PDB file of C-alpha atoms in Angstrom:
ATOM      1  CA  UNK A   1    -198.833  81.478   6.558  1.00 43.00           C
ATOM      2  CA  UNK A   2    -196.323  78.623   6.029  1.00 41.00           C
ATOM      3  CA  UNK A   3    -194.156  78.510   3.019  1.00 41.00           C
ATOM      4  CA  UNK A   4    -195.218  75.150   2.367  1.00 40.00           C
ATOM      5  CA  UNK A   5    -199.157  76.356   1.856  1.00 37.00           C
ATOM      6  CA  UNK A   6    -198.049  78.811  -0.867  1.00 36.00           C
ATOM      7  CA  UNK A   7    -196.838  77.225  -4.439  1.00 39.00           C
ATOM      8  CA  UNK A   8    -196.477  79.816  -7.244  1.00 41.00           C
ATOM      9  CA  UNK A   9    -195.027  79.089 -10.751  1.00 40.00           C
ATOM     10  CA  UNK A  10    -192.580  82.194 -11.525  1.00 41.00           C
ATOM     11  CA  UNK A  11    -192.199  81.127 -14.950  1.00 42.00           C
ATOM     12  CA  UNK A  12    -195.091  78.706 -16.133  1.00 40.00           C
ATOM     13  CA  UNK A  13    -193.399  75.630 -16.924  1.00 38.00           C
ATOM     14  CA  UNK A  14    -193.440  73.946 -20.429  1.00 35.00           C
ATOM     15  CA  UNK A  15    -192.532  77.189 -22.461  1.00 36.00           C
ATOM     16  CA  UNK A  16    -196.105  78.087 -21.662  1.00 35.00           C
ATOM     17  CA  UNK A  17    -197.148  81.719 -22.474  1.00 40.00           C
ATOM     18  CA  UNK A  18    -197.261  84.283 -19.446  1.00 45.00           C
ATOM     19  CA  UNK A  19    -200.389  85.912 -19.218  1.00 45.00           C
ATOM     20  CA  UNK A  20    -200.937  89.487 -18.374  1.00 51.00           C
ATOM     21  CA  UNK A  21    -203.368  90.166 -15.865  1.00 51.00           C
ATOM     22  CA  UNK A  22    -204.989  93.318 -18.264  1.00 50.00           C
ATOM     23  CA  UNK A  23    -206.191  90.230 -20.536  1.00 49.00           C
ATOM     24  CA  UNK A  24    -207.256  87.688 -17.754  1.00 58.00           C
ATOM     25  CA  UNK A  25    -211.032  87.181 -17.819  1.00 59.00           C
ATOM     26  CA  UNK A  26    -213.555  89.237 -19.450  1.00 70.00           C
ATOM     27  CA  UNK A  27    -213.243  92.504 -21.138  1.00 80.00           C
ATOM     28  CA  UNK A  28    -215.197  95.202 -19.458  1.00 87.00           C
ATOM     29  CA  UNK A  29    -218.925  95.182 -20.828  1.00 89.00           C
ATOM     30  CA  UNK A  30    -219.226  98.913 -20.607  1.00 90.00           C
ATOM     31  CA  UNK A  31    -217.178 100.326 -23.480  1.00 93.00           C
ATOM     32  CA  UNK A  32    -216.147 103.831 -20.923  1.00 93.00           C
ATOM     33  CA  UNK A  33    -214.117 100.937 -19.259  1.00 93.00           C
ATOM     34  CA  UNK A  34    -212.834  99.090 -22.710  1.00 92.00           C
ATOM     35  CA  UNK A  35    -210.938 102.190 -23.234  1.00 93.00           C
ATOM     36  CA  UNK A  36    -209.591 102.774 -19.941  1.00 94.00           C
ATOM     37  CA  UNK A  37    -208.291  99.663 -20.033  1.00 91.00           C
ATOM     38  CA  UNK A  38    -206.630  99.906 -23.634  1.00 91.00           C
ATOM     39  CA  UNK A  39    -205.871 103.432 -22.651  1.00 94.00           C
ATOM     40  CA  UNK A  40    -203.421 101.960 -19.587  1.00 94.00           C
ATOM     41  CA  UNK A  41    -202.532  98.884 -21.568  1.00 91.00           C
ATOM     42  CA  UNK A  42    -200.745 101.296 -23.992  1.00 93.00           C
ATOM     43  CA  UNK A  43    -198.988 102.852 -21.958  1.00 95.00           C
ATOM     44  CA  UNK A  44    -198.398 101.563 -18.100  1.00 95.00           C
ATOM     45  CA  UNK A  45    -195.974 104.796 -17.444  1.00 96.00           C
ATOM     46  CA  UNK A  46    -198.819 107.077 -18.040  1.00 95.00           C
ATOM     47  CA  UNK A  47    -200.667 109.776 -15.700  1.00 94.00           C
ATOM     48  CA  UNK A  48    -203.592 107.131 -14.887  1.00 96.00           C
ATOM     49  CA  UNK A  49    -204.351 109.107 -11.878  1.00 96.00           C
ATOM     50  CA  UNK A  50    -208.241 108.028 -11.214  1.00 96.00           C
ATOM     51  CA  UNK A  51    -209.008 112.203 -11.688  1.00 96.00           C
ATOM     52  CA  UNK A  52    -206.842 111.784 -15.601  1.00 96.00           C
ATOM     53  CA  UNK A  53    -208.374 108.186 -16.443  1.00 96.00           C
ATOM     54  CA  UNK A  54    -212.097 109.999 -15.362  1.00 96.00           C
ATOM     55  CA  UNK A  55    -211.416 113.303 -17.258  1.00 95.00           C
ATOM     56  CA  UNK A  56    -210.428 111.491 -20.474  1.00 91.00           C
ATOM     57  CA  UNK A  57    -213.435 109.559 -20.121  1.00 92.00           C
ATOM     58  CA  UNK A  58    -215.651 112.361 -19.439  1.00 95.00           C
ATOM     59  CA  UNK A  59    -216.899 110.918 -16.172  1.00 96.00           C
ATOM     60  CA  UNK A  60    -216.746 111.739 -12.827  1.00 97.00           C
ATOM     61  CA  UNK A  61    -213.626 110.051 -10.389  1.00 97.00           C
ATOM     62  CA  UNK A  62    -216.577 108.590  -7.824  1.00 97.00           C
ATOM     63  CA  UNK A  63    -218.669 107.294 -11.353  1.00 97.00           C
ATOM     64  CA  UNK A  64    -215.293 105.777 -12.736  1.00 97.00           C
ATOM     65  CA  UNK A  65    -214.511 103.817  -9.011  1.00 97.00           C
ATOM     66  CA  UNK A  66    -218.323 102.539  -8.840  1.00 96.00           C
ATOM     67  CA  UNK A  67    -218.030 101.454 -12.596  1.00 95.00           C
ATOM     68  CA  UNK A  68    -214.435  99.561 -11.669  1.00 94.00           C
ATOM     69  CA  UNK A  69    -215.986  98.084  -8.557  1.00 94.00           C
ATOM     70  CA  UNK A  70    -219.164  97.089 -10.436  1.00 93.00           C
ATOM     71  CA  UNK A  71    -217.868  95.371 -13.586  1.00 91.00           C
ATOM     72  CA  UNK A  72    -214.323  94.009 -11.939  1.00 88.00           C
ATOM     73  CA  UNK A  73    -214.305  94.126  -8.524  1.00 90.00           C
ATOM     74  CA  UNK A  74    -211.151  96.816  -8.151  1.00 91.00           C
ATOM     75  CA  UNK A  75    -210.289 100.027  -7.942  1.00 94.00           C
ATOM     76  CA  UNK A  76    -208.994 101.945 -10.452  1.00 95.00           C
ATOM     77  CA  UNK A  77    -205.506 102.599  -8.865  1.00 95.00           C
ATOM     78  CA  UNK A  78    -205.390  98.871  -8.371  1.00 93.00           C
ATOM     79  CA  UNK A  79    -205.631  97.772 -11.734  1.00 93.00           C
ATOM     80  CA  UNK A  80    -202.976 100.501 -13.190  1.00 95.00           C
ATOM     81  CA  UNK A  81    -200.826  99.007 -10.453  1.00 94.00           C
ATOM     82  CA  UNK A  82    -201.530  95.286 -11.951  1.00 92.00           C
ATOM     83  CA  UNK A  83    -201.264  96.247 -15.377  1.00 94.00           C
ATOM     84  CA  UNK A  84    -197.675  98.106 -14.287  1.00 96.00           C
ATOM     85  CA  UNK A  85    -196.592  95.045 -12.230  1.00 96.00           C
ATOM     86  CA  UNK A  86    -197.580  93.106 -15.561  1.00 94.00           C
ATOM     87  CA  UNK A  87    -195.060  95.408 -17.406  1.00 95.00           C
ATOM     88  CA  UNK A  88    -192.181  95.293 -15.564  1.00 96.00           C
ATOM     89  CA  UNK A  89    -192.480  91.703 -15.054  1.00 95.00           C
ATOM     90  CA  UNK A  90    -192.232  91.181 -18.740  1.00 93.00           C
ATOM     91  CA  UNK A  91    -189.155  93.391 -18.592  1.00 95.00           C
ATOM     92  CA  UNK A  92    -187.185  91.701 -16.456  1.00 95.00           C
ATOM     93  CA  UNK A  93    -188.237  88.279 -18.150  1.00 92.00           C
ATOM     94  CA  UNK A  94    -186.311  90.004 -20.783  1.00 93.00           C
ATOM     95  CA  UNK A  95    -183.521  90.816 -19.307  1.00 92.00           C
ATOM     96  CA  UNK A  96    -183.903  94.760 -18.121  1.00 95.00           C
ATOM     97  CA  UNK A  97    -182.656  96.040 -15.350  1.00 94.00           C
ATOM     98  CA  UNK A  98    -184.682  96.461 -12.287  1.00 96.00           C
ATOM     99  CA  UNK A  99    -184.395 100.300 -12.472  1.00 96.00           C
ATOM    100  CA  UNK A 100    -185.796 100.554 -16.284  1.00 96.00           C
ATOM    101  CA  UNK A 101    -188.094  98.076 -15.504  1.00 96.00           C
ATOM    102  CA  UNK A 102    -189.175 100.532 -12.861  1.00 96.00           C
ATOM    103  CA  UNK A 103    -189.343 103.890 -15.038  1.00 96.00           C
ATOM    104  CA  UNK A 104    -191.003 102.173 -18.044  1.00 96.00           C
ATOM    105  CA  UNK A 105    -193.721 100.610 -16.154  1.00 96.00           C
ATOM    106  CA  UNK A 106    -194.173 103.547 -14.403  1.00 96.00           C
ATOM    107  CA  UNK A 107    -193.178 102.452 -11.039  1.00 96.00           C
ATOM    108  CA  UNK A 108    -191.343 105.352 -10.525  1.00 90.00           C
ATOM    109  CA  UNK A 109    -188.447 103.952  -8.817  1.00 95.00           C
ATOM    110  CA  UNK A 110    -186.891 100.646  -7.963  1.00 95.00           C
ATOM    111  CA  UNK A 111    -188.313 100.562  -4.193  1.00 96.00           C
ATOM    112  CA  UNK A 112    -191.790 100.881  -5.671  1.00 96.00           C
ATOM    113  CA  UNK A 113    -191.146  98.031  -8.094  1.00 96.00           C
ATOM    114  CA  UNK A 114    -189.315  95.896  -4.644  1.00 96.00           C
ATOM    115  CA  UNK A 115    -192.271  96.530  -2.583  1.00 96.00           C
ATOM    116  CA  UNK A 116    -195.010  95.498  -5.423  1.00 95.00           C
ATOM    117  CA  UNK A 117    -192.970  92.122  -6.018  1.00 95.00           C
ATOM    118  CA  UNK A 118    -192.717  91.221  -2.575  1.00 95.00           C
ATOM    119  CA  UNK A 119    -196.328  92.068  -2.110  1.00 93.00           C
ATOM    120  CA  UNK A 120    -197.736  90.156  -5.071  1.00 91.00           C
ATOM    121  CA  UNK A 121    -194.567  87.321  -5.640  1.00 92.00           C
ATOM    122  CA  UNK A 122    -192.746  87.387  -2.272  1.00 93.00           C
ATOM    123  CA  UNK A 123    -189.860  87.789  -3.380  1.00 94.00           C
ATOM    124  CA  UNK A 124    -187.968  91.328  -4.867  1.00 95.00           C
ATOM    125  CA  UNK A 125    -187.565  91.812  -8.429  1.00 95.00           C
ATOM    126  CA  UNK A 126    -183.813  90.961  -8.368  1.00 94.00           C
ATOM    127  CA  UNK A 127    -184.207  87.578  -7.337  1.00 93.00           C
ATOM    128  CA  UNK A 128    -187.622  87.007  -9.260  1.00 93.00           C
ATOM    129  CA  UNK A 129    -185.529  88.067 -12.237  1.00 88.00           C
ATOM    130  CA  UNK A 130    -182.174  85.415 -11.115  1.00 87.00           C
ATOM    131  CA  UNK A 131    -184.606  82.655 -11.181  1.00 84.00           C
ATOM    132  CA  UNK A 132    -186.352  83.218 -14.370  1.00 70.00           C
ATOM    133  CA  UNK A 133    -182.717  83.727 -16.049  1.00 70.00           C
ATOM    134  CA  UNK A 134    -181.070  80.562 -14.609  1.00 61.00           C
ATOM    135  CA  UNK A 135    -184.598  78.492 -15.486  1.00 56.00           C
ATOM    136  CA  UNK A 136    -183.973  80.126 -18.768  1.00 53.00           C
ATOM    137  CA  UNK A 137    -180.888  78.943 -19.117  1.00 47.00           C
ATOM    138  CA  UNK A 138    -181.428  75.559 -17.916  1.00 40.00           C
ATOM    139  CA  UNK A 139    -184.394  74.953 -20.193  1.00 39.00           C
ATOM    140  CA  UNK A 140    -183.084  76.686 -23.553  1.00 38.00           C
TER     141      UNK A 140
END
């Protein structure tokens, strides 16, 4: 893919609000997935293992992946990993440091957090981060 067929706001321009990708679209229907997804809202660093999320909602893993599929079109894992991309990315909006950024989203370490910027941004965290703080800057 060229660069030139990929545009992607890092910060959306005009002081607009950033939006978290655990409240894009519509809420689950099925209230078993409401509360998952408040559950890992709350707290990205949590053990959201598909076995834990399924035991705490009294369902089975396979029921909970069908449900995930079904109503959003994921997995499980996948959405923990959005919501915890979500997370971090708000931290280093705010000026964290790539390694707590890391352990309070739940990451687990900074190379997790590197490869799940590059993956869904391009670009690693430390350099996401430079060019939100300079547009910061230069806009505030």
């Amino acid at each position: 893919m060229s660069r030139a067929a990929l545009v992607v706001f890092l910060q959306r321009p005009g002081g607009q609000s950033q939006f978290s990708p655990s409240l894009r679209g519509p809420r689950p229907r099925t209230p078993l997935l409401r509360a998952v997804f408040d559950e890992v809202a709350a707290d990205p660093a949590g053990d959201h293992s598909v076995g834990r999320l399924a035991a705490r909602a009294n369902v089975s893993p396979r029921h909970l992946s069908r449900l995930f599929k079904e109503e959003l079109g994921m997995t499980p894992a996948k959405y923990v990993e959005a919501v915890r991309f979500d997370a971090a990315k708000s931290m280093l909006d705010a000026g964290h440091s790539v390694t707590h950024a890391a352990e309070r989203a739940g990451f687990g370490s900074s190379e997790s957090l590197r490869r799940a910027f590059v993956q869904h941004l391009g670009i690693p965290p430390r350099s996401y981060q430079q060019r939100f703080l300079s547009t910061g800057r230069a806009s505030g």
